[in-house]
Amino acid sequence: MYESSITSKGQTTIPKHVREALGVEAGDRVRYVITDGDVRLLSLRPIGRLFGALQHHGAAVTIEEMERAVSDGAAGE
């Protein structure tokens, strides 16, 4: 468990281990989600960091093939 204090301006420093677990760096944004009195801290990753996250090996598929796969999935095939 990690702790930090709140300043008179309502600011806090996110402990290093928490920043590492979230994968956030200076300048990144975080979101606070409040549910039933509990607060979750979520990282908001810049879209640029997602580049290359999904890799596909093989030939590119066509729009028609994508549409067919979506239709098949919707039909439960």
GROMACS .gro file of N, CA and C in nm:
model
  231
    1MET      N    1   0.085  -0.117   0.000
    1MET     CA    2   0.000   0.000   0.000
    1MET      C    3   0.090   0.123   0.000
    2TYR      N    4   0.049   0.223  -0.074
    2TYR     CA    5   0.127   0.346  -0.085
    2TYR      C    6   0.040   0.463  -0.042
    3GLU      N    7   0.104   0.563   0.015
    3GLU     CA    8   0.033   0.681   0.064
    3GLU      C    9   0.102   0.807   0.017
    4SER      N   10   0.027   0.915   0.014
    4SER     CA   11   0.083   1.047  -0.009
    4SER      C   12  -0.007   1.147   0.064
    5SER      N   13   0.048   1.263   0.091
    5SER     CA   14  -0.030   1.364   0.163
    5SER      C   15  -0.091   1.463   0.063
    6ILE      N   16  -0.190   1.536   0.111
    6ILE     CA   17  -0.259   1.636   0.031
    6ILE      C   18  -0.214   1.774   0.076
    7THR      N   19  -0.177   1.860  -0.018
    7THR     CA   20  -0.134   1.995   0.017
    7THR      C   21  -0.256   2.083   0.046
    8SER      N   22  -0.232   2.203   0.092
    8SER     CA   23  -0.341   2.296   0.120
    8SER      C   24  -0.418   2.333  -0.008
    9LYS      N   25  -0.355   2.314  -0.124
    9LYS     CA   26  -0.420   2.341  -0.252
    9LYS      C   27  -0.490   2.217  -0.309
   10GLY      N   28  -0.492   2.108  -0.232
   10GLY     CA   29  -0.557   1.986  -0.278
   10GLY      C   30  -0.473   1.903  -0.373
   11GLN      N   31  -0.343   1.930  -0.377
   11GLN     CA   32  -0.255   1.856  -0.467
   11GLN      C   33  -0.185   1.743  -0.393
   12THR      N   34  -0.143   1.643  -0.469
   12THR     CA   35  -0.068   1.532  -0.412
   12THR      C   36   0.033   1.484  -0.514
   13THR      N   37   0.132   1.412  -0.470
   13THR     CA   38   0.228   1.348  -0.559
   13THR      C   39   0.195   1.200  -0.565
   14ILE      N   40   0.180   1.148  -0.685
   14ILE     CA   41   0.154   1.005  -0.700
   14ILE      C   42   0.285   0.932  -0.676
   15PRO      N   43   0.289   0.839  -0.580
   15PRO     CA   44   0.413   0.769  -0.551
   15PRO      C   45   0.471   0.699  -0.675
   16LYS      N   46   0.604   0.688  -0.679
   16LYS     CA   47   0.674   0.632  -0.794
   16LYS      C   48   0.621   0.494  -0.833
   17HIS      N   49   0.600   0.406  -0.735
   17HIS     CA   50   0.553   0.271  -0.765
   17HIS      C   51   0.414   0.274  -0.830
   18VAL      N   52   0.331   0.368  -0.789
   18VAL     CA   53   0.197   0.380  -0.846
   18VAL      C   54   0.207   0.433  -0.990
   19ARG      N   55   0.293   0.534  -1.012
   19ARG     CA   56   0.313   0.586  -1.148
   19ARG      C   57   0.364   0.477  -1.241
   20GLU      N   58   0.457   0.397  -1.191
   20GLU     CA   59   0.510   0.287  -1.272
   20GLU      C   60   0.403   0.184  -1.303
   21ALA      N   61   0.320   0.152  -1.203
   21ALA     CA   62   0.213   0.054  -1.224
   21ALA      C   63   0.111   0.105  -1.326
   22LEU      N   64   0.086   0.236  -1.326
   22LEU     CA   65  -0.008   0.295  -1.421
   22LEU      C   66   0.056   0.321  -1.557
   23GLY      N   67   0.188   0.324  -1.559
   23GLY     CA   68   0.258   0.354  -1.684
   23GLY      C   69   0.247   0.500  -1.723
   24VAL      N   70   0.241   0.589  -1.623
   24VAL     CA   71   0.227   0.732  -1.653
   24VAL      C   72   0.360   0.803  -1.630
   25GLU      N   73   0.376   0.912  -1.704
   25GLU     CA   74   0.496   0.994  -1.696
   25GLU      C   75   0.454   1.140  -1.677
   26ALA      N   76   0.553   1.225  -1.654
   26ALA     CA   77   0.526   1.368  -1.638
   26ALA      C   78   0.451   1.419  -1.760
   27GLY      N   79   0.346   1.494  -1.736
   27GLY     CA   80   0.264   1.551  -1.844
   27GLY      C   81   0.146   1.464  -1.885
   28ASP      N   82   0.147   1.336  -1.845
   28ASP     CA   83   0.033   1.249  -1.876
   28ASP      C   84  -0.087   1.291  -1.793
   29ARG      N   85  -0.203   1.244  -1.832
   29ARG     CA   86  -0.326   1.275  -1.759
   29ARG      C   87  -0.378   1.150  -1.693
   30VAL      N   88  -0.448   1.169  -1.582
   30VAL     CA   89  -0.512   1.058  -1.512
   30VAL      C   90  -0.659   1.093  -1.492
   31ARG      N   91  -0.738   0.991  -1.470
   31ARG     CA   92  -0.882   1.010  -1.447
   31ARG      C   93  -0.916   0.948  -1.313
   32TYR      N   94  -1.004   1.016  -1.238
   32TYR     CA   95  -1.052   0.965  -1.109
   32TYR      C   96  -1.194   0.916  -1.129
   33VAL      N   97  -1.219   0.792  -1.093
   33VAL     CA   98  -1.353   0.734  -1.104
   33VAL      C   99  -1.402   0.704  -0.962
   34ILE      N  100  -1.513   0.766  -0.923
   34ILE     CA  101  -1.567   0.748  -0.789
   34ILE      C  102  -1.689   0.658  -0.798
   35THR      N  103  -1.685   0.546  -0.724
   35THR     CA  104  -1.795   0.450  -0.722
   35THR      C  105  -1.818   0.404  -0.579
   36ASP      N  106  -1.934   0.430  -0.526
   36ASP     CA  107  -1.970   0.387  -0.390
   36ASP      C  108  -1.865   0.427  -0.286
   37GLY      N  109  -1.814   0.548  -0.297
   37GLY     CA  110  -1.719   0.597  -0.199
   37GLY      C  111  -1.575   0.554  -0.222
   38ASP      N  112  -1.550   0.468  -0.320
   38ASP     CA  113  -1.414   0.428  -0.355
   38ASP      C  114  -1.369   0.509  -0.476
   39VAL      N  115  -1.240   0.535  -0.483
   39VAL     CA  116  -1.185   0.610  -0.595
   39VAL      C  117  -1.083   0.524  -0.667
   40ARG      N  118  -1.096   0.518  -0.799
   40ARG     CA  119  -0.999   0.447  -0.883
   40ARG      C  120  -0.924   0.551  -0.965
   41LEU      N  121  -0.795   0.530  -0.979
   41LEU     CA  122  -0.710   0.619  -1.058
   41LEU      C  123  -0.674   0.547  -1.187
   42LEU      N  124  -0.713   0.605  -1.300
   42LEU     CA  125  -0.689   0.543  -1.430
   42LEU      C  126  -0.596   0.630  -1.512
   43SER      N  127  -0.508   0.568  -1.587
   43SER     CA  128  -0.421   0.645  -1.675
   43SER      C  129  -0.492   0.671  -1.806
   44LEU      N  130  -0.471   0.789  -1.860
   44LEU     CA  131  -0.523   0.826  -1.992
   44LEU      C  132  -0.401   0.836  -2.082
   45ARG      N  133  -0.382   0.736  -2.165
   45ARG     CA  134  -0.262   0.732  -2.249
   45ARG      C  135  -0.284   0.814  -2.375
   46PRO      N  136  -0.184   0.896  -2.408
   46PRO     CA  137  -0.193   0.971  -2.534
   46PRO      C  138  -0.201   0.873  -2.652
   47ILE      N  139  -0.277   0.908  -2.754
   47ILE     CA  140  -0.297   0.820  -2.868
   47ILE      C  141  -0.164   0.784  -2.935
   48GLY      N  142  -0.069   0.874  -2.929
   48GLY     CA  143   0.061   0.848  -2.990
   48GLY      C  144   0.133   0.729  -2.929
   49ARG      N  145   0.107   0.702  -2.802
   49ARG     CA  146   0.170   0.587  -2.736
   49ARG      C  147   0.111   0.455  -2.779
   50LEU      N  148  -0.007   0.459  -2.839
   50LEU     CA  149  -0.072   0.336  -2.883
   50LEU      C  150  -0.021   0.288  -3.018
   51PHE      N  151   0.051   0.375  -3.090
   51PHE     CA  152   0.100   0.338  -3.222
   51PHE      C  153   0.186   0.213  -3.211
   52GLY      N  154   0.152   0.113  -3.292
   52GLY     CA  155   0.228  -0.010  -3.293
   52GLY      C  156   0.187  -0.110  -3.186
   53ALA      N  157   0.089  -0.076  -3.104
   53ALA     CA  158   0.047  -0.167  -2.996
   53ALA      C  159  -0.017  -0.293  -3.052
   54LEU      N  160  -0.087  -0.280  -3.162
   54LEU     CA  161  -0.150  -0.395  -3.226
   54LEU      C  162  -0.070  -0.429  -3.351
   55GLN      N  163  -0.016  -0.547  -3.352
   55GLN     CA  164   0.063  -0.587  -3.467
   55GLN      C  165  -0.007  -0.699  -3.541
   56HIS      N  166   0.002  -0.692  -3.671
   56HIS     CA  167  -0.058  -0.796  -3.756
   56HIS      C  168   0.050  -0.847  -3.849
   57HIS      N  169   0.068  -0.976  -3.847
   57HIS     CA  170   0.166  -1.038  -3.936
   57HIS      C  171   0.090  -1.109  -4.047
   58GLY      N  172   0.118  -1.072  -4.167
   58GLY     CA  173   0.049  -1.132  -4.281
   58GLY      C  174  -0.007  -1.025  -4.371
   59ALA      N  175  -0.082  -1.069  -4.467
   59ALA     CA  176  -0.138  -0.975  -4.564
   59ALA      C  177  -0.248  -0.890  -4.500
   60ALA      N  178  -0.259  -0.768  -4.549
   60ALA     CA  179  -0.365  -0.679  -4.501
   60ALA      C  180  -0.500  -0.731  -4.549
   61VAL      N  181  -0.603  -0.709  -4.470
   61VAL     CA  182  -0.737  -0.751  -4.509
   61VAL      C  183  -0.809  -0.633  -4.573
   62THR      N  184  -0.906  -0.665  -4.656
   62THR     CA  185  -0.982  -0.560  -4.723
   62THR      C  186  -1.099  -0.515  -4.635
   63ILE      N  187  -1.157  -0.403  -4.671
   63ILE     CA  188  -1.275  -0.353  -4.600
   63ILE      C  189  -1.387  -0.456  -4.609
   64GLU      N  190  -1.402  -0.517  -4.725
   64GLU     CA  191  -1.507  -0.617  -4.743
   64GLU      C  192  -1.487  -0.735  -4.648
   65GLU      N  193  -1.361  -0.778  -4.632
   65GLU     CA  194  -1.332  -0.889  -4.541
   65GLU      C  195  -1.363  -0.850  -4.396
   66MET      N  196  -1.332  -0.725  -4.361
   66MET     CA  197  -1.364  -0.677  -4.226
   66MET      C  198  -1.515  -0.674  -4.205
   67GLU      N  199  -1.587  -0.622  -4.302
   67GLU     CA  200  -1.733  -0.614  -4.290
   67GLU      C  201  -1.794  -0.754  -4.280
   68ARG      N  202  -1.741  -0.849  -4.356
   68ARG     CA  203  -1.790  -0.986  -4.350
   68ARG      C  204  -1.763  -1.046  -4.211
   69ALA      N  205  -1.646  -1.020  -4.156
   69ALA     CA  206  -1.613  -1.072  -4.023
   69ALA      C  207  -1.705  -1.013  -3.917
   70VAL      N  208  -1.736  -0.884  -3.929
   70VAL     CA  209  -1.829  -0.821  -3.834
   70VAL      C  210  -1.968  -0.882  -3.848
   71SER      N  211  -2.013  -0.900  -3.970
   71SER     CA  212  -2.145  -0.961  -3.993
   71SER      C  213  -2.151  -1.102  -3.939
   72ASP      N  214  -2.047  -1.180  -3.965
   72ASP     CA  215  -2.042  -1.318  -3.915
   72ASP      C  216  -2.044  -1.320  -3.761
   73GLY      N  217  -1.969  -1.228  -3.700
   73GLY     CA  218  -1.967  -1.220  -3.554
   73GLY      C  219  -2.102  -1.182  -3.498
   74ALA      N  220  -2.170  -1.088  -3.564
   74ALA     CA  221  -2.303  -1.045  -3.518
   74ALA      C  222  -2.405  -1.156  -3.533
   75ALA      N  223  -2.385  -1.240  -3.635
   75ALA     CA  224  -2.478  -1.350  -3.661
   75ALA      C  225  -2.448  -1.472  -3.573
   76GLY      N  226  -2.336  -1.465  -3.499
   76GLY     CA  227  -2.300  -1.574  -3.409
   76GLY      C  228  -2.230  -1.689  -3.479
   77GLU      N  229  -2.176  -1.664  -3.595
   77GLU     CA  230  -2.108  -1.770  -3.669
   77GLU      C  231  -1.965  -1.786  -3.623
   0.00000   0.00000   0.00000
